[in-house]
Amino acid sequence: MSIEEHTVADGAAGPYALTTGPDGALWFTLVHSGRIGRLVPGEEPTSHRLAPDSGPTVITTGPDGALWFTEYKAGRIGRITVDGVIDEFDVPTPGCGPFGIAAGPDGALWFTETAADRIGRITVDGRVTEFPLPVTGAFPSAITAGGDGGMWFALNQANAIGRIGMDGAVALHPLPTEAAAPVGITAGRDGAVWFAEIAAGQIGRITPDGRITEFPLPDRAARPHAVTLGKDDGGDGDGTVWFTEWGGNRVGAITPDGSVTLHDLPTPRSEPHGITIGPDGAVWAALEIGALARIAPSGSTFPSRSGHAQGASSFPPSPF
């Protein structure tokens, strides 16, 4: 594998999560500087300003062709068009700490409220509905649309994986490993949902009926953070899931049978967080040092800019 790091911001800006937009560009959050960035592979990055203390975290493509993102510190949900027009919508519960966000099968966006033990739903015209969870202090983190018509989410502090139906009904599935602290989550091609256990050093898999399998990583202190499904053609067509190792400074891949491959990142302590498949078919990861990393088979490259930003702290604070 070839790994290239592409500087997109200074070291204090904090690239955190990223996604491929409908315009063929990578869109990413700059959590510490309150900006949304955009990178077309091979071109110069651009960014769009939010409130400096808004704390944009997770970003995803919405059903309306715009990019939607959470503002963790500001308690808002944001929307940005591919032309850079921004709208922001307040979440009714003050201090709720929205974090994960994903498009649902109902044409709306669903998001987690880390500090309020709620799952939120926002329509493309900005109407918000909140659904309370049957547990307190759960710290719901990432969320994804499952293949069964529900939304699946990680309960970081409740040590469980949850599912919410389009009718608001919630089911919780406790993890076998105590204090595993799941964070990232993604739907697999095998009909199951895959997730990262940041405190246990494991990648987990849960079937629609709640059966859980956990796969220990070679480095149990690696702190796996985010997960994404590999591309649907070529080498990842078998349903490989990619993940970041925040503590291990690596990007890894796991196949449905549990086989793990790891790739060291070039810069020490680069703090990898979000991960996605880019418009070029490569795997991309957000590095809090101010860069995006491109992971692809050797020989697959695009022009790079030199230089690495240095230093950034993790966000949100513990347990992430």
Coordinates of C-alpha atoms in Angstrom, one line a residue:
M1 CA 0.0 0.0 0.0
S2 CA 1.0 3.6 -0.6
I3 CA 0.1 6.2 2.0
E4 CA 0.3 9.9 1.2
E5 CA -0.4 12.8 3.6
H6 CA -2.0 15.9 2.1
T7 CA -1.9 19.1 4.3
V8 CA -5.3 20.8 4.4
A9 CA -5.0 23.1 7.4
D10 CA -2.7 24.2 10.1
G11 CA -2.0 21.9 13.1
A12 CA -4.5 23.7 15.3
A13 CA -7.5 23.4 13.0
G14 CA -8.1 19.7 13.7
P15 CA -9.4 17.7 10.7
Y16 CA -11.8 15.3 12.3
A17 CA -14.3 13.5 10.0
L18 CA -14.7 13.4 6.3
T19 CA -17.0 12.1 3.5
T20 CA -17.3 12.0 -0.2
G21 CA -19.8 14.6 -1.5
P22 CA -22.0 14.4 -4.5
D23 CA -19.7 16.8 -6.4
G24 CA -16.8 14.3 -6.4
A25 CA -14.9 16.1 -3.6
L26 CA -13.9 15.2 -0.1
W27 CA -15.6 17.3 2.5
F28 CA -14.2 17.4 6.0
T29 CA -14.7 19.0 9.4
L30 CA -12.1 21.2 11.1
V31 CA -13.3 20.8 14.6
H32 CA -11.0 23.2 16.4
S33 CA -11.2 26.1 14.0
G34 CA -15.0 26.0 13.2
R35 CA -14.7 25.4 9.5
I36 CA -15.9 22.9 6.8
G37 CA -13.2 22.0 4.3
R38 CA -13.4 20.7 0.8
L39 CA -10.7 18.9 -1.2
V40 CA -10.8 17.7 -4.8
P41 CA -8.0 15.1 -5.1
G42 CA -5.0 16.8 -6.8
E43 CA -6.2 20.4 -6.2
E44 CA -5.8 22.9 -3.4
P45 CA -8.1 22.7 -0.4
T46 CA -10.7 25.3 0.4
S47 CA -12.8 25.9 3.5
H48 CA -16.0 27.6 4.7
R49 CA -16.2 29.4 8.0
L50 CA -18.6 28.6 10.8
A51 CA -18.6 30.1 14.3
P52 CA -15.1 29.5 15.7
D53 CA -16.3 27.7 18.8
S54 CA -19.0 25.6 17.0
G55 CA -17.0 22.3 17.0
P56 CA -18.1 20.7 13.8
T57 CA -17.6 16.9 14.1
V58 CA -19.2 14.3 11.8
I59 CA -20.2 15.1 8.2
T60 CA -22.3 13.1 5.7
T61 CA -24.1 13.5 2.4
G62 CA -27.8 14.2 2.8
P63 CA -30.7 12.9 0.6
D64 CA -31.0 16.5 -0.8
G65 CA -27.5 16.6 -2.4
A66 CA -26.1 18.8 0.4
L67 CA -23.6 18.0 3.1
W68 CA -24.9 17.8 6.7
F69 CA -22.8 18.0 9.8
T70 CA -23.1 18.2 13.6
E71 CA -21.8 21.1 15.6
Y72 CA -20.9 19.4 18.9
K73 CA -20.2 22.6 20.9
A74 CA -22.9 24.8 19.5
G75 CA -25.7 22.2 19.7
R76 CA -26.7 22.7 16.1
I77 CA -27.0 20.7 12.9
G78 CA -25.5 22.3 9.9
R79 CA -26.1 22.0 6.1
I80 CA -23.8 23.2 3.4
T81 CA -24.4 23.0 -0.3
V82 CA -21.7 22.1 -2.8
D83 CA -21.6 25.8 -3.7
G84 CA -20.8 26.7 0.0
V85 CA -24.2 28.0 1.1
I86 CA -24.6 27.3 4.9
D87 CA -27.7 26.8 7.0
E88 CA -27.7 25.9 10.7
F89 CA -30.5 24.5 12.8
D90 CA -30.7 24.5 16.6
V91 CA -31.4 21.3 18.4
P92 CA -34.2 21.9 21.0
T93 CA -32.4 20.3 23.9
P94 CA -29.7 22.8 25.2
G95 CA -26.2 21.4 25.6
C96 CA -27.1 18.1 23.9
G97 CA -23.7 17.7 22.1
P98 CA -24.7 16.4 18.7
F99 CA -22.0 14.1 17.3
G100 CA -22.8 11.3 14.8
I101 CA -25.1 11.9 11.8
A102 CA -26.3 9.8 8.9
A103 CA -29.0 9.8 6.2
G104 CA -31.9 7.5 7.0
P105 CA -34.1 5.5 4.7
D106 CA -37.0 7.9 5.3
G107 CA -35.4 10.9 3.5
A108 CA -34.3 12.6 6.8
L109 CA -31.0 12.8 8.7
W110 CA -30.6 11.0 12.0
F111 CA -28.1 12.2 14.7
T112 CA -26.9 11.4 18.2
E113 CA -27.0 13.7 21.2
T114 CA -24.1 12.6 23.4
A115 CA -25.0 14.7 26.4
A116 CA -28.7 14.2 26.3
D117 CA -29.2 10.5 25.9
R118 CA -31.3 11.1 22.8
I119 CA -31.4 10.3 19.1
G120 CA -32.4 13.2 16.9
R121 CA -34.1 13.3 13.4
I122 CA -34.0 16.3 11.2
T123 CA -35.8 16.8 7.9
V124 CA -34.2 18.5 4.9
D125 CA -36.2 21.6 5.7
G126 CA -34.8 21.7 9.3
R127 CA -37.6 20.2 11.4
V128 CA -36.1 18.4 14.4
T129 CA -37.7 15.5 16.4
E130 CA -35.9 14.0 19.4
F131 CA -36.3 10.4 20.8
P132 CA -35.1 9.6 24.3
L133 CA -33.1 6.5 25.0
P134 CA -34.0 4.1 27.7
V135 CA -30.7 4.6 29.5
T136 CA -28.9 7.5 31.1
G137 CA -25.3 8.6 30.7
A138 CA -25.0 6.4 27.6
F139 CA -23.0 9.0 25.4
P140 CA -24.4 7.9 22.0
S141 CA -21.7 8.5 19.4
A142 CA -21.7 7.4 15.8
I143 CA -24.8 6.4 13.8
T144 CA -25.4 4.6 10.5
A145 CA -28.3 3.3 8.4
G146 CA -28.5 -0.4 8.6
G147 CA -29.7 -2.7 5.8
D148 CA -32.8 -3.6 7.8
G149 CA -34.5 -0.2 7.6
G150 CA -33.3 1.0 11.0
M151 CA -30.6 3.3 12.3
W152 CA -27.8 1.7 14.4
F153 CA -25.7 3.6 16.8
A154 CA -22.9 3.1 19.3
L155 CA -23.5 3.8 23.0
N156 CA -20.0 4.7 24.2
Q157 CA -20.6 4.8 27.9
A158 CA -23.5 2.3 28.1
N159 CA -21.3 -0.3 26.4
A160 CA -23.9 -1.3 23.9
I161 CA -25.1 -1.0 20.3
G162 CA -28.5 0.4 19.8
R163 CA -31.1 0.4 17.0
I164 CA -33.9 2.9 16.4
G165 CA -36.7 2.2 14.0
M166 CA -38.4 4.8 11.8
D167 CA -41.2 4.7 14.4
G168 CA -38.9 5.7 17.2
A169 CA -38.8 2.2 18.9
V170 CA -35.3 1.6 20.4
A171 CA -33.6 -1.7 21.1
L172 CA -30.3 -2.0 23.0
H173 CA -27.7 -4.8 22.6
P174 CA -25.1 -5.0 25.4
L175 CA -21.5 -5.9 24.3
P176 CA -19.8 -9.0 25.6
T177 CA -16.6 -7.1 26.5
E178 CA -17.0 -4.9 29.5
A179 CA -16.1 -1.2 29.2
A180 CA -15.4 -1.6 25.4
A181 CA -16.6 2.0 24.7
P182 CA -17.8 1.7 21.1
V183 CA -17.5 4.8 18.9
G184 CA -17.5 4.4 15.1
I185 CA -20.1 2.4 13.3
T186 CA -20.9 1.5 9.7
A187 CA -23.2 -0.9 7.8
G188 CA -21.4 -3.8 6.2
R189 CA -22.1 -5.5 2.8
D190 CA -22.9 -8.7 4.7
G191 CA -26.1 -7.4 6.2
A192 CA -24.5 -6.8 9.6
V193 CA -23.3 -3.6 11.2
W194 CA -19.6 -3.1 12.1
F195 CA -18.2 -0.9 14.9
A196 CA -15.0 0.1 16.7
E197 CA -14.4 -0.6 20.4
I198 CA -12.0 2.2 21.3
A199 CA -11.3 1.1 24.9
A200 CA -11.0 -2.7 24.1
G201 CA -8.9 -2.6 21.0
Q202 CA -11.5 -4.6 19.0
I203 CA -13.7 -4.4 16.0
G204 CA -17.2 -5.7 16.5
R205 CA -20.0 -7.0 14.2
I206 CA -23.7 -7.2 15.0
T207 CA -26.3 -9.0 12.9
P208 CA -29.9 -7.5 12.6
D209 CA -31.1 -10.0 15.2
G210 CA -28.5 -8.8 17.7
R211 CA -25.8 -11.5 17.5
I212 CA -22.4 -9.9 18.3
T213 CA -18.9 -11.1 17.3
E214 CA -15.8 -9.2 18.5
F215 CA -12.4 -9.4 16.8
P216 CA -9.4 -8.4 18.9
L217 CA -6.8 -6.3 17.1
P218 CA -3.1 -7.2 17.3
D219 CA -2.5 -4.1 19.4
R220 CA -5.2 -3.9 22.0
A221 CA -4.0 -0.4 23.0
A222 CA -4.6 0.9 19.4
R223 CA -7.8 2.7 20.3
P224 CA -9.8 2.1 17.0
H225 CA -12.0 5.0 16.4
A226 CA -13.9 5.2 13.1
V227 CA -15.0 2.6 10.6
T228 CA -16.2 2.6 7.0
L229 CA -17.1 0.1 4.3
G230 CA -14.6 -0.5 1.5
K231 CA -15.4 0.2 -2.1
D232 CA -17.9 -2.1 -3.8
D233 CA -15.7 -3.1 -6.7
G234 CA -12.2 -4.3 -7.0
G235 CA -10.2 -5.4 -4.0
D236 CA -12.8 -4.5 -1.3
G237 CA -15.7 -6.1 -3.0
D238 CA -15.7 -8.8 -0.4
G239 CA -17.1 -6.4 2.2
T240 CA -13.8 -5.3 3.8
V241 CA -14.2 -2.7 6.5
W242 CA -11.6 0.0 7.1
F243 CA -10.8 1.6 10.4
T244 CA -8.5 4.1 12.1
E245 CA -6.3 3.4 15.1
W246 CA -6.1 6.7 17.0
G247 CA -3.7 5.3 19.6
G248 CA -1.7 3.1 17.2
N249 CA -1.2 5.7 14.5
R250 CA -2.4 3.3 11.9
V251 CA -5.2 2.5 9.4
G252 CA -6.5 -1.0 9.2
A253 CA -8.7 -3.3 7.2
I254 CA -10.8 -6.3 8.4
T255 CA -12.5 -8.8 6.2
P256 CA -15.8 -10.5 7.1
D257 CA -14.0 -13.5 8.4
G258 CA -12.0 -11.3 10.9
S259 CA -8.6 -11.2 9.0
V260 CA -6.9 -7.9 9.9
T261 CA -4.3 -5.9 7.9
L262 CA -2.6 -2.8 9.3
H263 CA -0.8 0.1 7.7
D264 CA 1.4 2.5 9.6
L265 CA 0.9 6.2 9.0
P266 CA 4.0 8.1 7.9
T267 CA 3.9 10.9 10.6
P268 CA 4.1 9.8 14.3
R269 CA 1.2 10.8 16.5
S270 CA -0.9 12.0 13.6
E271 CA -4.1 11.3 15.5
P272 CA -6.3 9.6 12.8
H273 CA -10.0 9.9 13.3
G274 CA -12.6 9.8 10.5
I275 CA -12.3 7.5 7.5
T276 CA -14.1 7.2 4.2
I277 CA -13.8 6.0 0.6
G278 CA -12.8 8.9 -1.6
P279 CA -14.1 9.9 -5.0
D280 CA -10.9 8.3 -6.5
G281 CA -11.7 4.9 -4.9
A282 CA -8.9 5.2 -2.3
V283 CA -9.3 5.1 1.4
W284 CA -9.0 8.6 3.1
A285 CA -8.5 9.3 6.8
A286 CA -8.6 12.6 8.6
L287 CA -5.5 13.3 10.7
E288 CA -5.8 15.9 13.5
I289 CA -2.3 17.2 12.8
G290 CA -3.8 19.1 9.8
A291 CA -3.8 16.6 7.0
L292 CA -5.8 14.0 5.1
A293 CA -4.1 10.6 4.5
R294 CA -4.7 8.7 1.2
I295 CA -4.3 4.9 1.4
A296 CA -4.3 3.1 -1.9
P297 CA -2.4 0.3 -3.8
S298 CA 1.2 1.3 -4.6
G299 CA 1.4 3.2 -7.9
S300 CA -2.1 4.9 -7.4
T301 CA -1.2 8.5 -6.7
F302 CA -2.2 12.1 -7.4
P303 CA -0.1 15.2 -7.0
S304 CA 0.9 16.0 -3.4
R305 CA 1.7 19.1 -1.6
S306 CA 4.7 19.0 0.8
G307 CA 4.7 19.8 4.5
H308 CA 3.0 18.5 7.6
A309 CA 1.2 20.5 10.3
Q310 CA 2.2 19.6 13.9
G311 CA 0.3 19.1 17.1
A312 CA -3.4 19.0 18.0
S313 CA -5.4 17.6 20.8
S314 CA -8.2 15.0 20.6
F315 CA -11.8 16.0 20.4
P316 CA -14.3 15.5 21.8
P317 CA -12.5 15.0 25.1
S318 CA -12.4 11.6 26.8
P319 CA -13.8 9.1 26.1
F320 CA -13.0 9.8 22.5

